[in-house]
């Protein structure tokens, strides 16, 4: 019955590697998001897709590339990983973009550690 | 731009104590306001929300009232339990947009 799921839960890798994090939602929502939580617990949005279309792209290095094959999935690919990429990455989804009804539901997070 | 400011923690309380976490915001128009909770080692869960002025959100004994005149959305609980130990995030979403702007989080530790 998992609403928003992410894989993997933990990811440990070396600097310079390329890695992907996957997110799936079974809520029938139109909009999906990626957030980054740093070591001080500060949360900031990275990307948002609505029906597979990119609608939010915050100031994020272009080493980060989101991909949405369908509206239930939003994957995050990271090239040439750096130490500063170590964080917890949260996926979220909402029924639609904008408006009062778009409450966002979060996945369990992926803890990325770059060595 | 939008911003959310919440009190820094950690907040340490004894069981059955009264909890208040202050949250104020800056935004144009009429944003929706949220409280999310993150239990140790887990993801974010929506705790409560309010979408217009004077609305009161409530859940699990927690309450927060959307105060437009003071641009605040303070979280309160009358009697906390050890299981309430977590990090609490205040957030807003502008009326036109769909991205959440979060406060810095407040860690709450409830001791038996």
Short mmCIF file of C-alpha atoms in Angstrom, two decimals:
data_model
loop_
_atom_site.label_atom_id
_atom_site.label_comp_id
_atom_site.label_asym_id
_atom_site.label_seq_id
_atom_site.Cartn_x
_atom_site.Cartn_y
_atom_site.Cartn_z
CA UNK A 1 0.00 0.00 0.00
CA UNK A 2 3.04 2.27 -0.25
CA UNK A 3 1.88 5.58 -1.69
CA UNK A 4 5.21 7.12 -2.69
CA UNK A 5 8.15 4.75 -2.82
CA UNK A 6 11.82 5.36 -3.52
CA UNK A 7 14.71 3.05 -4.28
CA UNK A 8 17.26 2.62 -2.99
CA UNK A 9 16.82 3.68 0.62
CA UNK A 10 20.57 4.00 1.10
CA UNK A 11 23.20 4.66 -1.54
CA UNK A 12 26.93 4.83 -0.82
CA UNK A 13 29.24 5.58 -3.73
CA UNK A 14 32.55 7.07 -4.71
CA UNK A 15 33.14 10.58 -6.02
CA UNK A 16 32.91 10.79 -9.78
CA UNK A 17 30.42 7.95 -10.16
CA UNK A 18 27.00 8.23 -11.82
CA UNK A 19 23.97 7.02 -9.92
CA UNK A 20 20.17 7.02 -10.18
CA UNK A 21 17.38 7.19 -7.63
CA UNK A 22 13.93 5.95 -8.59
CA UNK A 23 10.55 7.17 -7.40
CA UNK A 24 7.10 5.77 -8.00
CA UNK A 25 3.69 6.88 -6.76
CA UNK A 26 0.49 4.87 -6.87
CA UNK A 27 -1.80 7.72 -5.83
CA UNK A 28 -2.81 8.70 -9.34
CA UNK A 29 -1.26 12.11 -8.87
CA UNK A 30 -0.30 14.34 -11.77
CA UNK A 31 2.64 16.15 -10.22
CA UNK A 32 5.89 14.83 -8.77
CA UNK A 33 8.85 16.52 -7.08
CA UNK A 34 12.40 16.03 -5.90
CA UNK A 35 13.63 17.71 -2.73
CA UNK A 36 17.07 17.71 -1.16
CA UNK A 37 17.58 17.68 2.62
CA UNK A 38 21.06 18.64 3.74
CA UNK A 39 22.89 17.60 6.89
CA UNK A 40 21.24 20.40 8.85
CA UNK A 41 17.80 19.11 7.86
CA UNK A 42 17.16 22.06 5.55
CA UNK A 43 14.77 21.07 2.74
CA UNK A 44 14.80 22.63 -0.70
CA UNK A 45 12.96 21.79 -3.87
CA UNK A 46 15.01 20.73 -6.87
CA UNK A 47 12.54 19.77 -9.62
CA UNK A 48 8.87 19.30 -10.32
CA UNK A 49 7.12 17.50 -13.16
CA UNK A 50 3.46 17.72 -14.09
CA UNK A 51 2.24 14.95 -16.39
CA UNK A 52 5.81 14.24 -17.51
CA UNK A 53 6.51 17.90 -18.22
CA UNK A 54 9.17 19.81 -16.28
CA UNK A 55 7.59 22.78 -14.50
CA UNK A 56 10.07 23.65 -11.77
CA UNK A 57 13.82 23.60 -12.16
CA UNK A 58 15.54 25.36 -9.30
CA UNK A 59 19.17 26.33 -9.40
CA UNK A 60 20.57 22.83 -9.52
CA UNK A 61 23.81 21.76 -11.21
CA UNK A 62 23.19 20.22 -14.61
CA UNK A 63 24.82 17.04 -13.32
CA UNK A 64 21.34 16.36 -11.93
CA UNK A 65 18.88 15.21 -14.57
CA UNK A 66 15.34 14.19 -13.73
CA UNK A 67 13.43 11.87 -16.03
CA UNK A 68 9.73 11.12 -15.97
CA UNK A 69 8.82 8.17 -18.21
CA UNK A 70 5.18 8.45 -17.14
CA UNK A 71 3.26 10.45 -14.59
CA UNK A 72 3.66 7.76 -11.93
CA UNK A 73 7.47 7.79 -12.06
CA UNK A 74 10.11 10.45 -11.57
CA UNK A 75 13.71 9.30 -11.50
CA UNK A 76 16.76 11.35 -10.62
CA UNK A 77 20.06 10.70 -12.32
CA UNK A 78 23.24 12.27 -10.96
CA UNK A 79 26.46 12.40 -12.97
CA UNK A 80 29.97 12.88 -11.63
CA UNK A 81 28.96 12.74 -7.99
CA UNK A 82 30.62 15.18 -5.60
CA UNK A 83 31.05 15.16 -1.85
CA UNK A 84 28.53 17.98 -1.55
CA UNK A 85 25.84 15.83 -3.11
CA UNK A 86 25.67 13.79 0.09
CA UNK A 87 22.17 14.38 1.45
CA UNK A 88 18.78 12.79 1.81
CA UNK A 89 16.69 13.08 -1.36
CA UNK A 90 12.93 13.04 -1.04
CA UNK A 91 10.44 12.39 -3.77
CA UNK A 92 6.91 13.75 -3.39
CA UNK A 93 3.69 13.85 -5.36
CA UNK A 94 0.49 15.90 -5.38
CA UNK A 95 -2.84 15.64 -7.18
CA UNK A 96 -2.12 18.64 -9.41
CA UNK A 97 0.05 21.66 -9.70
CA UNK A 98 -1.12 24.82 -7.97
CA UNK A 99 -4.37 25.46 -6.18
CA UNK A 100 -5.50 24.71 -2.67
CA UNK A 101 -5.86 20.99 -3.13
CA UNK A 102 -2.32 20.11 -4.08
CA UNK A 103 -1.11 18.63 -0.82
CA UNK A 104 2.22 16.93 -1.31
CA UNK A 105 2.91 13.42 -0.05
CA UNK A 106 6.50 12.40 0.51
CA UNK A 107 8.42 9.21 0.00
CA UNK A 108 10.68 7.72 2.70
CA UNK A 109 13.82 9.35 1.35
CA UNK A 110 17.09 8.09 -0.14
CA UNK A 111 20.21 8.74 1.91
CA UNK A 112 23.08 9.34 -0.53
CA UNK A 113 26.62 9.26 0.83
CA UNK A 114 29.46 10.21 -1.49
CA UNK A 115 32.90 9.11 -0.31
CA UNK B 1 10.28 35.56 -2.56
CA UNK B 2 8.50 33.30 -0.13
CA UNK B 3 10.12 32.37 3.16
CA UNK B 4 9.27 30.50 6.33
CA UNK B 5 10.88 31.08 9.71
CA UNK B 6 10.44 28.71 12.59
CA UNK B 7 11.98 28.59 16.01
CA UNK B 8 15.27 26.81 16.27
CA UNK B 9 15.52 23.74 18.38
CA UNK B 10 16.10 21.54 19.97
CA UNK B 11 13.07 21.84 22.18
CA UNK B 12 13.25 19.47 25.14
CA UNK B 13 10.10 18.75 27.11
CA UNK B 14 8.80 16.32 29.67
CA UNK B 15 5.88 14.05 28.88
CA UNK B 16 2.49 15.74 29.21
CA UNK B 17 4.01 19.20 28.81
CA UNK B 18 2.52 21.81 26.48
CA UNK B 19 4.29 22.24 23.15
CA UNK B 20 4.38 25.34 20.98
CA UNK B 21 6.51 25.72 17.88
CA UNK B 22 6.39 29.17 16.35
CA UNK B 23 6.20 29.62 12.60
CA UNK B 24 5.94 32.86 10.64
CA UNK B 25 5.97 33.34 6.93
CA UNK B 26 6.48 35.87 4.17
CA UNK B 27 4.50 35.44 0.99
CA UNK B 28 2.40 37.39 -1.46
CA UNK B 29 -1.27 36.61 -1.73
CA UNK B 30 -2.88 33.80 0.21
CA UNK B 31 -0.59 30.80 0.56
CA UNK B 32 -1.55 27.40 1.93
CA UNK B 33 0.26 26.46 5.13
CA UNK B 34 1.43 23.07 6.31
CA UNK B 35 3.12 21.29 9.15
CA UNK B 36 5.11 18.18 8.31
CA UNK B 37 6.72 15.82 10.81
CA UNK B 38 9.81 13.69 10.33
CA UNK B 39 10.26 10.89 12.85
CA UNK B 40 13.79 9.55 13.37
CA UNK B 41 15.03 7.71 10.31
CA UNK B 42 11.80 8.25 8.39
CA UNK B 43 10.46 10.48 5.66
CA UNK B 44 8.19 13.48 5.92
CA UNK B 45 4.58 13.01 6.87
CA UNK B 46 1.89 15.61 6.52
CA UNK B 47 0.68 16.49 10.02
CA UNK B 48 -1.90 19.17 9.27
CA UNK B 49 -2.69 21.99 6.91
CA UNK B 50 -4.77 25.14 6.47
CA UNK B 51 -5.61 26.71 3.16
CA UNK B 52 -7.16 30.05 4.11
CA UNK B 53 -7.07 32.66 6.83
CA UNK B 54 -8.56 31.65 10.20
CA UNK B 55 -8.65 27.98 9.21
CA UNK B 56 -7.52 25.63 11.96
CA UNK B 57 -5.71 22.46 11.01
CA UNK B 58 -5.69 19.62 13.51
CA UNK B 59 -4.45 16.05 13.71
CA UNK B 60 -3.19 13.67 16.43
CA UNK B 61 -3.79 16.31 19.11
CA UNK B 62 -1.81 18.95 17.25
CA UNK B 63 -3.40 22.21 16.14
CA UNK B 64 -2.35 25.26 14.16
CA UNK B 65 -4.40 28.30 13.13
CA UNK B 66 -3.71 30.29 9.98
CA UNK B 67 -3.32 33.90 11.16
CA UNK B 68 -3.05 36.27 8.25
CA UNK B 69 -2.80 39.38 10.40
CA UNK B 70 0.35 38.09 12.10
CA UNK B 71 1.48 35.88 9.16
CA UNK B 72 1.82 32.98 11.56
CA UNK B 73 0.93 29.30 11.78
CA UNK B 74 2.11 28.21 15.22
CA UNK B 75 1.90 24.52 16.10
CA UNK B 76 0.54 23.49 19.50
CA UNK B 77 -0.14 20.33 21.41
CA UNK B 78 -1.56 20.27 24.90
CA UNK B 79 0.11 17.15 26.24
CA UNK B 80 3.07 15.64 24.42
CA UNK B 81 4.19 12.03 24.50
CA UNK B 82 7.60 10.47 24.03
CA UNK B 83 6.38 9.29 20.63
CA UNK B 84 6.06 12.94 19.53
CA UNK B 85 9.84 13.26 19.47
CA UNK B 86 10.63 14.26 15.89
CA UNK B 87 11.59 17.15 13.66
CA UNK B 88 8.71 19.42 12.73
CA UNK B 89 8.69 21.48 9.55
CA UNK B 90 6.47 24.44 8.77
CA UNK B 91 5.93 25.01 5.06
CA UNK B 92 3.95 27.16 2.67
CA UNK B 93 2.80 26.84 -0.88
CA UNK B 94 1.87 29.98 -2.74
CA UNK B 95 -1.60 30.23 -4.22
CA UNK B 96 -0.30 30.25 -7.78
CA UNK B 97 2.61 27.86 -7.54
CA UNK B 98 3.12 24.33 -6.36
CA UNK B 99 6.51 24.21 -4.76
CA UNK B 100 6.75 24.00 -1.00
CA UNK B 101 8.97 26.44 0.86
CA UNK B 102 10.11 24.94 4.15
CA UNK B 103 11.28 26.40 7.40
CA UNK B 104 14.51 25.10 8.88
CA UNK B 105 12.81 22.47 11.03
CA UNK B 106 12.51 22.25 14.82
CA UNK B 107 13.72 19.18 16.63
CA UNK B 108 11.51 18.20 19.57
CA UNK B 109 12.67 15.77 22.21
CA UNK B 110 10.15 14.53 24.75
CA UNK B 111 11.57 12.82 27.82
CA UNK B 112 9.63 10.39 29.99
#
